[in-house]
Short mmCIF file of C-alpha atoms in Angstrom, two decimals:
data_model
loop_
_atom_site.label_atom_id
_atom_site.label_comp_id
_atom_site.label_asym_id
_atom_site.label_seq_id
_atom_site.Cartn_x
_atom_site.Cartn_y
_atom_site.Cartn_z
CA MET A 1194 -31.71 16.60 8.97
CA ALA A 1195 -29.88 13.63 7.46
CA ILE A 1196 -30.74 10.16 8.74
CA ILE A 1197 -27.76 7.81 8.55
CA LYS A 1198 -28.35 4.10 8.84
CA GLN A 1199 -26.12 2.21 11.22
CA GLN A 1200 -25.91 -0.58 8.67
CA ASP A 1201 -24.55 1.84 6.06
CA LEU A 1202 -21.62 2.74 8.32
CA ILE A 1203 -20.99 -0.92 9.21
CA ASP A 1204 -21.09 -2.02 5.57
CA SER A 1205 -18.94 0.92 4.47
CA VAL A 1206 -16.26 0.19 7.08
CA ALA A 1207 -16.22 -3.51 6.13
CA ASP A 1208 -15.97 -2.69 2.42
CA ALA A 1209 -13.30 -0.02 3.01
CA LEU A 1210 -11.06 -2.35 5.02
CA GLN A 1211 -11.27 -5.04 2.35
CA TYR A 1212 -10.61 -2.40 -0.31
CA ILE A 1213 -7.47 -1.01 1.31
CA SER A 1214 -6.11 -4.48 2.07
CA TYR A 1215 -5.38 -4.95 -1.65
CA TYR A 1216 -5.54 -1.48 -3.25
CA HIS A 1217 -2.72 0.94 -2.60
CA PRO A 1218 -3.69 4.61 -3.00
CA LEU A 1219 -2.74 5.44 -6.58
CA ASP A 1220 -0.99 8.66 -5.55
CA PHE A 1221 1.36 6.56 -3.43
CA ILE A 1222 2.02 4.13 -6.30
CA GLN A 1223 2.77 7.02 -8.65
CA ALA A 1224 5.25 8.44 -6.13
CA LEU A 1225 6.94 5.02 -5.78
CA GLU A 1226 7.21 4.71 -9.54
CA LYS A 1227 9.04 8.05 -9.68
CA ALA A 1228 11.32 6.87 -6.89
CA TYR A 1229 11.99 3.64 -8.81
CA HIS A 1230 13.08 5.42 -11.98
CA LYS A 1231 15.19 7.88 -9.98
CA GLU A 1232 16.96 5.31 -7.80
CA GLN A 1233 20.62 4.53 -8.53
CA ASN A 1234 21.32 1.94 -5.83
CA THR A 1235 20.61 -1.49 -7.36
CA GLY A 1236 19.53 -3.05 -4.06
CA ALA A 1237 17.10 -0.25 -3.27
CA LYS A 1238 15.78 -0.20 -6.86
CA ASP A 1239 15.13 -3.96 -6.70
CA ALA A 1240 13.27 -3.51 -3.39
CA ILE A 1241 11.01 -0.80 -4.86
CA ALA A 1242 10.41 -3.00 -7.91
CA GLN A 1243 9.24 -5.86 -5.69
CA ILE A 1244 6.91 -3.50 -3.78
CA LEU A 1245 5.37 -2.23 -7.04
CA ILE A 1246 5.01 -5.72 -8.51
CA ASN A 1247 3.48 -6.93 -5.25
CA SER A 1248 1.02 -4.02 -5.30
CA ARG A 1249 -0.18 -4.86 -8.80
CA MET A 1250 -0.46 -8.56 -7.93
CA SER A 1251 -2.50 -7.76 -4.81
CA ALA A 1252 -4.82 -5.47 -6.74
CA HIS A 1253 -5.35 -8.16 -9.37
CA GLY A 1254 -5.72 -11.06 -6.95
CA LYS A 1255 -7.60 -9.11 -4.26
CA ARG A 1256 -5.27 -10.41 -1.56
CA PRO A 1257 -3.47 -8.39 1.13
CA ILE A 1258 -0.53 -6.18 0.17
CA CYS A 1259 1.13 -7.07 3.47
CA GLN A 1260 0.67 -9.97 5.86
CA ASP A 1261 0.38 -7.44 8.70
CA THR A 1262 -3.12 -6.26 7.88
CA GLY A 1263 -2.83 -3.76 10.67
CA ILE A 1264 -4.64 -2.18 13.56
CA VAL A 1265 -7.68 -0.24 12.35
CA THR A 1266 -7.67 3.50 12.99
CA CYS A 1267 -10.83 5.37 12.06
CA PHE A 1268 -11.52 9.10 12.13
CA VAL A 1269 -15.27 9.74 12.15
CA LYS A 1270 -16.51 13.32 11.73
CA ILE A 1271 -20.25 13.47 12.46
CA GLY A 1272 -22.30 16.44 11.32
CA MET A 1273 -24.34 18.15 14.03
CA ASP A 1274 -27.46 17.71 11.86
CA VAL A 1275 -27.02 13.94 11.58
CA LYS A 1276 -29.49 11.54 13.18
CA TRP A 1277 -28.91 7.81 13.34
CA ASP A 1278 -31.75 5.46 12.36
CA LYS A 1279 -31.15 3.43 15.54
CA THR A 1280 -29.63 4.15 18.94
CA ASP A 1281 -28.72 0.63 20.07
CA MET A 1282 -25.05 0.86 18.95
CA THR A 1283 -22.34 3.41 19.61
CA VAL A 1284 -20.10 4.64 16.80
CA GLN A 1285 -17.29 2.55 18.29
CA GLN A 1286 -19.49 -0.54 18.14
CA MET A 1287 -20.49 0.17 14.54
CA VAL A 1288 -16.88 0.56 13.43
CA ASP A 1289 -15.92 -2.58 15.35
CA GLU A 1290 -18.69 -4.57 13.68
CA GLY A 1291 -17.49 -3.41 10.26
CA THR A 1292 -13.93 -4.32 11.23
CA ARG A 1293 -15.03 -7.76 12.43
CA ARG A 1294 -16.82 -8.50 9.16
CA ALA A 1295 -13.90 -7.32 7.05
CA TYR A 1296 -11.25 -9.32 8.86
CA MET A 1297 -13.33 -12.50 8.96
CA ASN A 1298 -14.42 -12.32 5.31
CA PRO A 1299 -13.93 -15.86 3.96
CA ASP A 1300 -13.16 -14.60 0.45
CA ASN A 1301 -10.20 -12.55 1.68
CA PRO A 1302 -9.52 -13.24 5.37
CA LEU A 1303 -7.28 -10.62 6.96
CA ARG A 1304 -4.82 -11.38 9.73
CA ALA A 1305 -6.16 -10.76 13.21
CA SER A 1306 -3.33 -9.09 15.14
CA ILE A 1307 -5.04 -7.37 18.07
CA VAL A 1308 -4.33 -8.71 21.56
CA ALA A 1309 -6.29 -7.92 24.70
CA ASP A 1310 -4.67 -7.48 28.13
CA PRO A 1311 -1.57 -5.90 26.53
CA ALA A 1312 0.37 -5.75 29.81
CA GLY A 1313 -0.57 -9.31 30.74
CA ALA A 1314 -1.70 -12.39 28.82
CA ARG A 1315 -1.83 -10.61 25.42
CA LYS A 1316 -4.55 -12.90 24.12
CA ASN A 1317 -5.60 -12.45 20.50
CA THR A 1318 -9.16 -11.15 20.14
CA LYS A 1319 -9.48 -13.25 16.94
CA ASP A 1320 -11.37 -10.61 14.90
CA ASN A 1321 -8.97 -7.63 14.97
CA THR A 1322 -11.24 -5.61 17.24
CA PRO A 1323 -11.39 -3.25 18.95
CA SER A 1324 -10.44 -0.61 16.42
CA VAL A 1325 -9.12 2.81 17.41
CA VAL A 1326 -11.86 5.38 16.75
CA HIS A 1327 -11.56 9.17 16.94
CA ILE A 1328 -14.89 11.01 16.86
CA ASP A 1329 -15.46 14.70 16.13
CA LEU A 1330 -18.74 16.59 15.97
CA VAL A 1331 -18.67 19.05 13.07
CA GLU A 1332 -21.04 21.25 11.12
CA GLY A 1333 -23.34 19.77 8.50
CA GLY A 1334 -25.49 16.76 7.79
CA GLU A 1335 -22.96 14.13 6.71
CA VAL A 1336 -20.68 11.56 8.27
CA GLU A 1337 -17.10 11.77 7.00
CA VAL A 1338 -14.86 8.77 7.55
CA MET A 1339 -11.10 8.35 7.11
CA ILE A 1340 -9.98 4.82 7.82
CA ALA A 1341 -6.58 3.14 7.79
CA ALA A 1342 -4.99 -0.21 8.62
CA LYS A 1343 -1.60 0.49 10.21
CA GLY A 1344 1.04 -2.22 10.48
CA GLY A 1345 2.98 -2.77 13.69
CA GLY A 1346 6.41 -2.38 12.09
CA SER A 1347 5.84 1.26 11.18
CA GLU A 1348 3.63 2.08 14.17
CA ASN A 1349 6.34 0.86 16.55
CA LYS A 1350 8.74 3.48 15.20
CA THR A 1351 6.58 6.39 16.41
CA LYS A 1352 8.63 9.06 18.17
CA MET A 1353 7.50 11.82 20.52
CA ALA A 1354 9.34 14.76 22.04
CA MET A 1355 8.50 17.78 24.15
CA LEU A 1356 10.81 20.28 22.51
CA ASN A 1357 11.70 23.70 23.83
CA PRO A 1358 9.92 26.54 22.02
CA SER A 1359 13.18 27.60 20.35
CA ASP A 1360 14.19 24.07 19.24
CA SER A 1361 14.22 23.17 15.54
CA ILE A 1362 11.62 20.55 14.58
CA ALA A 1363 13.52 19.74 11.38
CA ASP A 1364 16.74 19.13 13.34
CA TRP A 1365 14.86 16.81 15.71
CA VAL A 1366 13.38 14.81 12.81
CA VAL A 1367 16.71 14.49 10.97
CA ASN A 1368 18.53 13.45 14.15
CA THR A 1369 15.79 11.01 15.19
CA LEU A 1370 15.04 9.22 11.93
CA PRO A 1371 18.31 7.25 11.64
CA SER A 1372 17.70 5.83 15.13
CA MET A 1373 14.40 4.34 13.92
CA GLY A 1374 16.13 1.81 11.70
CA ALA A 1375 14.35 0.31 8.69
CA GLY A 1376 11.57 -1.53 10.51
CA TRP A 1377 9.06 1.00 9.19
CA CYS A 1378 9.76 -0.23 5.64
CA PRO A 1379 10.84 2.88 3.77
CA PRO A 1380 10.17 4.45 1.35
CA GLY A 1381 7.02 5.76 2.96
CA MET A 1382 5.55 8.92 4.44
CA LEU A 1383 6.18 10.83 7.64
CA GLY A 1384 3.20 12.19 9.55
CA ILE A 1385 4.11 14.94 12.01
CA GLY A 1386 1.80 16.43 14.63
CA ILE A 1387 2.80 19.68 16.31
CA GLY A 1388 1.17 21.50 19.20
CA GLY A 1389 -1.68 20.99 21.60
CA THR A 1390 -0.58 18.51 24.24
CA ALA A 1391 1.31 15.24 23.95
CA GLU A 1392 -1.73 13.09 23.15
CA LYS A 1393 -3.16 15.67 20.74
CA ALA A 1394 0.09 15.80 18.78
CA GLY A 1395 -0.11 12.03 18.33
CA VAL A 1396 -3.64 12.20 16.92
CA LEU A 1397 -2.63 15.06 14.62
CA ALA A 1398 0.30 13.05 13.27
CA LYS A 1399 -1.86 10.00 12.60
CA GLU A 1400 -4.58 12.02 10.89
CA SER A 1401 -2.02 13.72 8.64
CA LEU A 1402 -1.15 10.33 7.15
CA MET A 1403 -4.68 10.13 5.70
CA GLU A 1404 -3.81 12.87 3.19
CA PRO A 1405 -2.70 12.20 -0.41
CA VAL A 1406 0.90 12.41 -1.62
CA ASP A 1407 1.30 15.93 -2.99
CA ILE A 1408 4.86 16.99 -2.19
CA GLN A 1409 5.73 17.46 -5.87
CA GLU A 1410 2.85 19.91 -6.30
CA LEU A 1411 4.13 21.82 -3.28
CA ILE A 1412 7.65 21.87 -4.73
CA ASP A 1413 6.32 23.12 -8.07
CA ARG A 1414 4.24 26.01 -6.66
CA GLY A 1415 6.46 26.82 -3.68
CA PRO A 1416 5.59 27.06 0.03
CA GLN A 1417 3.03 29.63 1.18
CA ASN A 1418 3.45 29.42 4.95
CA ALA A 1419 5.85 28.22 7.64
CA GLU A 1420 4.27 24.78 7.83
CA GLU A 1421 4.79 24.17 4.12
CA GLU A 1422 8.36 25.45 4.36
CA LEU A 1423 8.94 22.93 7.16
CA ARG A 1424 7.50 20.10 5.05
CA LEU A 1425 9.93 20.87 2.25
CA GLU A 1426 12.91 21.26 4.56
CA ILE A 1427 12.26 17.92 6.26
CA PHE A 1428 11.59 16.17 2.93
CA GLU A 1429 14.88 17.37 1.45
CA ARG A 1430 17.01 16.75 4.52
CA VAL A 1431 15.58 13.29 5.26
CA ASN A 1432 16.20 12.09 1.70
CA LYS A 1433 19.79 13.34 1.96
CA LEU A 1434 20.34 10.91 4.85
CA GLY A 1435 20.73 8.15 2.25
CA ILE A 1436 18.70 5.58 4.24
CA GLY A 1437 16.85 4.49 1.09
CA ALA A 1438 14.40 1.71 0.36
CA GLN A 1439 14.33 -0.94 3.11
CA GLY A 1440 17.27 0.85 4.75
CA LEU A 1441 19.69 -0.45 2.11
CA GLY A 1442 20.89 3.02 1.12
CA GLY A 1443 19.58 5.14 -1.71
CA LEU A 1444 18.07 8.37 -2.97
CA THR A 1445 14.47 8.04 -1.68
CA THR A 1446 13.67 7.47 1.98
CA VAL A 1447 10.34 9.34 2.08
CA VAL A 1448 7.91 10.18 -0.71
CA ASP A 1449 6.12 12.86 1.32
CA VAL A 1450 6.06 14.63 4.67
CA LYS A 1451 2.73 15.61 6.21
CA ILE A 1452 2.22 18.10 9.03
CA ASN A 1453 -0.83 18.95 11.16
CA SER A 1454 -0.55 21.59 13.85
CA VAL A 1455 -2.72 23.32 16.47
CA PRO A 1456 -1.97 26.04 19.05
CA THR A 1457 -0.05 24.98 22.15
CA HIS A 1458 1.11 26.31 25.52
CA ALA A 1459 3.71 29.09 25.35
CA ALA A 1460 6.19 26.92 27.26
CA SER A 1461 5.68 23.85 25.09
CA LYS A 1462 6.37 22.41 21.65
CA PRO A 1463 5.02 18.84 21.60
CA VAL A 1464 5.98 16.97 18.43
CA VAL A 1465 5.02 13.44 17.34
CA MET A 1466 6.39 11.71 14.25
CA ILE A 1467 4.65 8.61 12.87
CA PRO A 1468 5.97 6.89 9.73
CA ASN A 1469 3.76 5.15 7.18
CA CYS A 1470 5.33 2.13 5.56
CA ALA A 1471 5.49 0.90 1.97
CA ALA A 1472 2.14 -0.83 2.62
CA THR A 1473 0.37 2.46 3.30
CA ARG A 1474 -3.38 1.78 3.40
CA HIS A 1475 -6.16 4.32 3.84
CA VAL A 1476 -9.37 5.53 2.21
CA HIS A 1477 -11.77 8.44 2.68
CA PHE A 1478 -15.58 8.37 2.22
CA HIS A 1479 -18.79 10.25 3.11
CA LEU A 1480 -22.25 9.06 4.14
CA ASP A 1481 -25.23 11.33 3.47
CA GLY A 1482 -28.16 8.99 4.07
CA SER A 1483 -28.36 7.72 0.48
CA GLY A 1484 -26.67 4.38 1.25
CA PRO A 1485 -23.27 2.90 1.97
CA ALA A 1486 -20.10 4.32 0.46
CA ASP A 1487 -19.36 3.56 -3.19
CA LEU A 1488 -15.66 2.76 -3.43
CA THR A 1489 -14.66 2.71 -7.10
CA PRO A 1490 -11.84 0.26 -7.79
CA PRO A 1491 -8.82 1.72 -9.59
CA LYS A 1492 -7.99 0.35 -13.03
CA LEU A 1493 -5.12 -2.14 -13.22
CA GLU A 1494 -3.63 -0.28 -16.17
CA GLU A 1495 -2.95 2.60 -13.79
CA TRP A 1496 -0.22 0.52 -12.13
CA PRO A 1497 3.24 0.83 -13.68
CA GLU A 1498 4.57 -2.06 -15.74
CA ILE A 1499 7.60 -2.83 -13.59
CA THR A 1500 9.47 -6.11 -13.82
CA TRP A 1501 12.02 -7.62 -11.45
CA GLU A 1502 14.70 -9.66 -13.12
CA VAL A 1503 17.34 -11.86 -11.57
CA GLY A 1504 20.72 -10.16 -11.87
CA GLU A 1505 24.13 -11.63 -12.56
CA ASN A 1506 25.16 -11.75 -8.90
CA VAL A 1507 22.27 -13.99 -7.85
CA ARG A 1508 23.03 -17.20 -5.98
CA ARG A 1509 20.50 -20.05 -6.19
CA VAL A 1510 20.70 -22.45 -3.24
CA ASN A 1511 18.93 -25.45 -1.82
CA VAL A 1512 18.74 -24.81 1.92
CA ASP A 1513 18.33 -28.49 2.74
CA GLY A 1514 21.77 -29.75 3.73
CA LEU A 1515 23.45 -26.35 3.87
CA THR A 1516 26.42 -26.00 6.21
CA LYS A 1517 28.29 -23.10 7.78
CA GLU A 1518 31.03 -23.65 5.24
CA ASP A 1519 28.51 -23.09 2.43
CA ILE A 1520 27.11 -19.84 3.81
CA SER A 1521 30.59 -18.48 4.55
CA GLU A 1522 30.85 -17.74 0.82
CA TRP A 1523 27.80 -15.44 0.85
CA LYS A 1524 28.56 -11.73 0.86
CA THR A 1525 26.56 -8.76 2.11
CA GLY A 1526 24.38 -7.25 -0.62
CA GLU A 1527 24.23 -10.47 -2.62
CA THR A 1528 20.81 -11.70 -3.81
CA VAL A 1529 20.01 -15.30 -2.92
CA LEU A 1530 17.11 -17.42 -4.17
CA LEU A 1531 16.19 -19.99 -1.54
CA SER A 1532 14.65 -23.37 -2.28
CA GLY A 1533 13.91 -26.15 0.18
CA THR A 1534 12.52 -26.25 3.70
CA ILE A 1535 12.57 -23.35 6.15
CA LEU A 1536 10.92 -22.87 9.53
CA THR A 1537 9.09 -19.82 10.84
CA GLY A 1538 8.90 -18.18 14.23
CA ARG A 1539 8.36 -14.71 15.66
CA ASP A 1540 7.87 -13.05 19.05
CA ALA A 1541 5.56 -15.51 20.83
CA ALA A 1542 7.30 -18.61 19.43
CA HIS A 1543 10.73 -17.31 20.47
CA LYS A 1544 9.42 -16.62 23.97
CA ARG A 1545 8.01 -20.16 24.15
CA ILE A 1546 11.33 -21.64 22.95
CA SER A 1547 13.18 -19.59 25.56
CA ASP A 1548 10.92 -20.84 28.35
CA MET A 1549 11.28 -24.47 27.24
CA LEU A 1550 15.06 -24.29 27.07
CA ALA A 1551 15.20 -22.67 30.51
CA ALA A 1552 13.07 -25.50 31.88
CA GLY A 1553 15.27 -28.15 30.26
CA GLU A 1554 12.45 -29.31 27.98
CA GLU A 1555 12.93 -30.76 24.50
CA LEU A 1556 11.93 -28.47 21.68
CA PRO A 1557 9.11 -29.68 19.39
CA VAL A 1558 11.12 -28.71 16.29
CA ASP A 1559 14.73 -29.41 15.29
CA PHE A 1560 16.30 -26.14 14.11
CA THR A 1561 19.71 -27.67 13.35
CA ASN A 1562 21.11 -26.18 10.13
CA LYS A 1563 17.73 -24.64 9.33
CA PHE A 1564 16.76 -21.07 8.47
CA ILE A 1565 14.10 -19.41 10.60
CA TYR A 1566 11.82 -16.91 8.88
CA TYR A 1567 10.28 -14.18 11.02
CA VAL A 1568 6.71 -14.15 9.70
CA GLY A 1569 3.08 -14.35 10.76
CA PRO A 1570 1.21 -15.25 7.55
CA VAL A 1571 -2.35 -14.55 6.48
CA ASP A 1572 -4.60 -17.61 6.27
CA ALA A 1573 -4.62 -19.33 2.89
CA ILE A 1574 -7.65 -19.44 0.59
CA GLY A 1575 -8.42 -21.63 -2.42
CA ASP A 1576 -5.35 -23.44 -3.70
CA GLU A 1577 -2.85 -21.20 -1.88
CA ALA A 1578 -0.21 -22.93 0.21
CA VAL A 1579 -0.27 -19.90 2.49
CA GLY A 1580 -1.63 -16.38 2.38
CA PRO A 1581 0.54 -13.26 2.03
CA ALA A 1582 3.66 -13.95 4.08
CA GLY A 1583 6.10 -11.05 4.15
CA PRO A 1584 8.76 -10.61 6.84
CA THR A 1585 8.26 -9.00 10.22
CA THR A 1586 10.76 -6.68 11.92
CA ALA A 1587 13.86 -8.69 12.81
CA THR A 1588 15.06 -6.39 15.59
CA ARG A 1589 12.25 -7.63 17.84
CA MET A 1590 13.93 -11.04 17.82
CA ASP A 1591 17.38 -9.62 18.68
CA LYS A 1592 16.95 -10.42 22.38
CA PHE A 1593 16.70 -14.11 21.44
CA SER A 1594 19.52 -14.21 18.89
CA ASP A 1595 22.28 -15.54 21.16
CA MET A 1596 19.95 -18.23 22.52
CA MET A 1597 18.87 -19.36 19.06
CA LEU A 1598 22.38 -19.40 17.63
CA SER A 1599 24.08 -21.04 20.60
CA LYS A 1600 21.41 -23.52 21.76
CA THR A 1601 19.24 -24.56 18.81
CA GLY A 1602 21.73 -25.01 15.97
CA VAL A 1603 19.82 -22.67 13.68
CA LEU A 1604 21.91 -21.74 10.63
CA GLY A 1605 20.50 -18.31 9.85
CA SER A 1606 17.50 -16.02 10.01
CA ILE A 1607 15.26 -14.16 7.55
CA GLY A 1608 13.38 -10.97 8.34
CA LYS A 1609 13.14 -7.29 7.49
CA SER A 1610 15.13 -4.28 8.69
CA GLU A 1611 18.48 -4.14 10.44
CA ARG A 1612 19.88 -6.16 13.36
CA GLY A 1613 21.27 -4.55 16.49
CA GLN A 1614 25.03 -4.42 16.96
CA ALA A 1615 25.03 -7.15 19.63
CA THR A 1616 23.11 -9.45 17.28
CA VAL A 1617 25.49 -8.66 14.42
CA GLU A 1618 28.35 -9.70 16.73
CA ASN A 1619 26.50 -12.92 17.59
CA ILE A 1620 25.97 -13.65 13.90
CA LYS A 1621 29.70 -13.13 13.29
CA LYS A 1622 30.67 -15.21 16.33
CA HIS A 1623 28.53 -18.18 15.27
CA LYS A 1624 29.36 -17.82 11.56
CA SER A 1625 25.69 -17.37 10.79
CA VAL A 1626 23.95 -15.06 8.28
CA TYR A 1627 20.93 -12.78 8.33
CA LEU A 1628 18.89 -12.54 5.15
CA MET A 1629 16.45 -9.74 4.37
CA ALA A 1630 13.16 -10.18 2.52
CA VAL A 1631 11.38 -7.08 1.26
CA GLY A 1632 8.80 -5.65 3.64
CA GLY A 1633 5.68 -4.63 1.74
CA ALA A 1634 5.94 -7.47 -0.81
CA ALA A 1635 4.03 -10.14 1.13
CA TYR A 1636 1.83 -11.47 -1.69
CA LEU A 1637 4.83 -11.71 -4.01
CA VAL A 1638 6.84 -13.60 -1.37
CA SER A 1639 3.95 -16.00 -0.74
CA LYS A 1640 4.09 -17.18 -4.35
CA ALA A 1641 7.51 -18.71 -3.60
CA ILE A 1642 5.97 -20.83 -0.80
CA LYS A 1643 4.76 -24.09 -2.32
CA LYS A 1644 3.75 -25.98 0.82
CA ALA A 1645 3.04 -24.93 4.41
CA LYS A 1646 2.09 -26.70 7.59
CA VAL A 1647 2.04 -25.88 11.30
CA VAL A 1648 4.65 -27.95 13.14
CA ALA A 1649 4.58 -26.42 16.65
CA PHE A 1650 2.53 -24.18 18.95
CA PRO A 1651 -0.72 -24.20 16.89
CA GLU A 1652 -2.48 -22.37 19.72
CA LEU A 1653 -0.44 -19.28 18.85
CA GLY A 1654 -2.39 -18.78 15.63
CA MET A 1655 -0.41 -16.76 13.08
CA GLU A 1656 2.55 -16.85 15.53
CA ALA A 1657 2.75 -20.65 15.40
CA ILE A 1658 5.85 -22.30 13.95
CA TYR A 1659 5.27 -23.29 10.32
CA GLU A 1660 7.34 -25.40 7.99
CA PHE A 1661 7.49 -23.78 4.55
CA GLU A 1662 8.67 -25.47 1.39
CA VAL A 1663 9.94 -22.65 -0.79
CA GLU A 1664 11.13 -22.30 -4.36
CA ASP A 1665 13.30 -19.38 -5.46
CA MET A 1666 12.34 -17.19 -2.50
CA PRO A 1667 14.20 -13.88 -3.08
CA VAL A 1668 16.31 -12.52 -0.21
CA THR A 1669 19.30 -10.26 0.23
CA VAL A 1670 22.30 -11.05 2.44
CA ALA A 1671 21.98 -8.28 5.02
CA VAL A 1672 24.63 -9.56 7.50
CA ASP A 1673 27.25 -12.02 6.33
CA THR A 1674 29.39 -14.41 8.37
CA ASN A 1675 32.02 -11.69 8.79
CA GLY A 1676 29.52 -9.36 10.44
CA GLU A 1677 29.23 -6.84 7.61
CA SER A 1678 25.76 -5.25 7.71
CA ALA A 1679 24.10 -3.81 4.61
CA HIS A 1680 22.03 -1.55 6.85
CA VAL A 1681 25.22 0.09 8.15
CA THR A 1682 27.31 0.28 5.01
CA GLY A 1683 24.49 1.08 2.55
CA PRO A 1684 23.13 4.29 4.10
CA ALA A 1685 26.67 5.51 4.91
CA ILE A 1686 27.78 5.05 1.31
CA TRP A 1687 24.71 6.71 -0.15
CA LYS A 1688 24.71 9.61 2.27
CA ALA A 1689 28.26 10.36 1.11
CA LYS A 1690 27.28 9.95 -2.55
CA ILE A 1691 24.35 12.35 -2.15
CA GLU A 1692 26.69 14.89 -0.55
CA GLU A 1693 29.05 14.50 -3.52
CA LEU A 1694 26.18 14.98 -5.99
CA ASP A 1695 25.07 18.13 -4.15
CA ALA A 1696 28.60 19.48 -4.21
CA GLU A 1697 28.86 18.89 -7.97
CA LEU A 1698 25.54 20.68 -8.58
CA LYS A 1699 26.69 23.71 -6.59
CA LYS A 1700 29.88 24.16 -8.64
#
C-alpha cells in the first residue's frame, strides 16, 4: 500500500502550475514551428512567429505565456491501494491549496481570474480558487495527475450538440467551427468528446486536450479504427476552411484533433468540442509516495530560432494627437507600430462606464481621441512596467461599441479576434479603426509597454483602467475606417486558395 503525503500533492500542483505558466509543451511548439514554415499568408506567418518568440521569451524569463493564466482544471486518478498520510483535507482542498500557492507566488504572480457568485456579484476570489477537479478511483498504488490552466477566450468557444445517431460528427464540426470566430486564438487543438451523456461528453473533450500532439504520427502510420479516421477527416477538413492563425486566413487552423469516446444511449449522440488556444498549457505527473513530482525543465535550445522582422508595409505612429483624418489612411491588413499613451478597459470597466453614462455622471477618464486596449494584465515584478499583457477577446466588448464610439470620443480599439457585423458597421459609421494584437504573445507585447499606472476603478483589480505608455507596440489593422474586416476577407481568400491548390494537385 502506497502512502501519499498531502503535502506532496500540494507542492506538485503548485510547481506544475508555475511550470506550465511559462513552459509550452514542446510537442506543441514543434507543431507550431512546422506550421510557421508551411504558412504562405504573411499575416498568419507573422502571428505564428510572434507566438513562438513569445514562448521562448517566457521560458527564458519564467513569466506567463499569456496574461490569462486560466482556470485550473485537474484530473486526479487515485489508485485503490493509495492511502493518504492525513485525512484532514479533501483532494479538492489539496488541489486548491496548490493552486493558491502557485497563483500568489511573489516570484511569478499569476493573474487571479476566478469570480464567485457567477450569476450575481461576480466577485474575484483573489487566489484563482476554486479549481475544477475530476477524481477517478483506478487500480494500483499511485496518484496520476493531469493539470491544465485554460484561458477564458478558448473555453468560451466550447460547443455542444445532441446529434441524431445518423448525423455526421465531422460535418457538425466543420459547420460549427467558423461560427466560433477567432477568440480561441488559433492555431490550436480541438478536443472532442463523444458519447455518454451531455456532461460526460464535456469531461471527455477536456481530458482529451491533455494528450500530446501526435497527428503527424497518425498520418504517417494510417488510421486503425473509426475514431482515428474521424480525427484525420476533421483535421483535414478544418484546415481547408482557411481560418488560419488568429483568424487572419491561412493554411493551419489546428495542429491536432483529439477524440475521447464512451458508449452512449442508442437514441443519442452527444458531442462536445472544446478548443485549446495558442497558449495551450498542461502537464502530467505521478506520485508514488517517494516525494513530490520532479518536473524537468525543457532546454531553451529546443525552441526554434524564429525572428520577427518589421516588413516594408509597416506604419510607425505616435498615438498622441492622432485624428480621424490620420487613421483614415490605414488599411486592413497593414501592420502598425504604436507609440504613445493608450488606455485599457475590458468587461467590468465597460459596464461601469455604461452605468455612469446612463446616470449622467462624469467619467473618471477622458477617452477623446484615445485608443482603448482590451486587456487584463498580470501584476508586474522587478523592474517591469507591467506583467504579460496580451489582448482579450474583442467580441465581448461589442455590446458597448456604439456607446464608446458615440459618447466617449474614443478613436479606436485594440483586442484579439473578430468584431461582430454590427460593431464593424459602427466602426465604419464613426470612422474608427479596430486593431488586432496577437493572442498568445502576452510577454512579447508587455515589452512594448514602458510605463503603466491605474487611472480608474482600482477596485476592479486586473479589470481596472490603466494608462499604458507604449513604444512600437505591434498591431494589425483588422477593421479599417471603411469597414473592411481582415477576419472576413482573410479566411474567404485562403479557403479559395486552398481549394485551388487541391484542384491543382488532383490534376
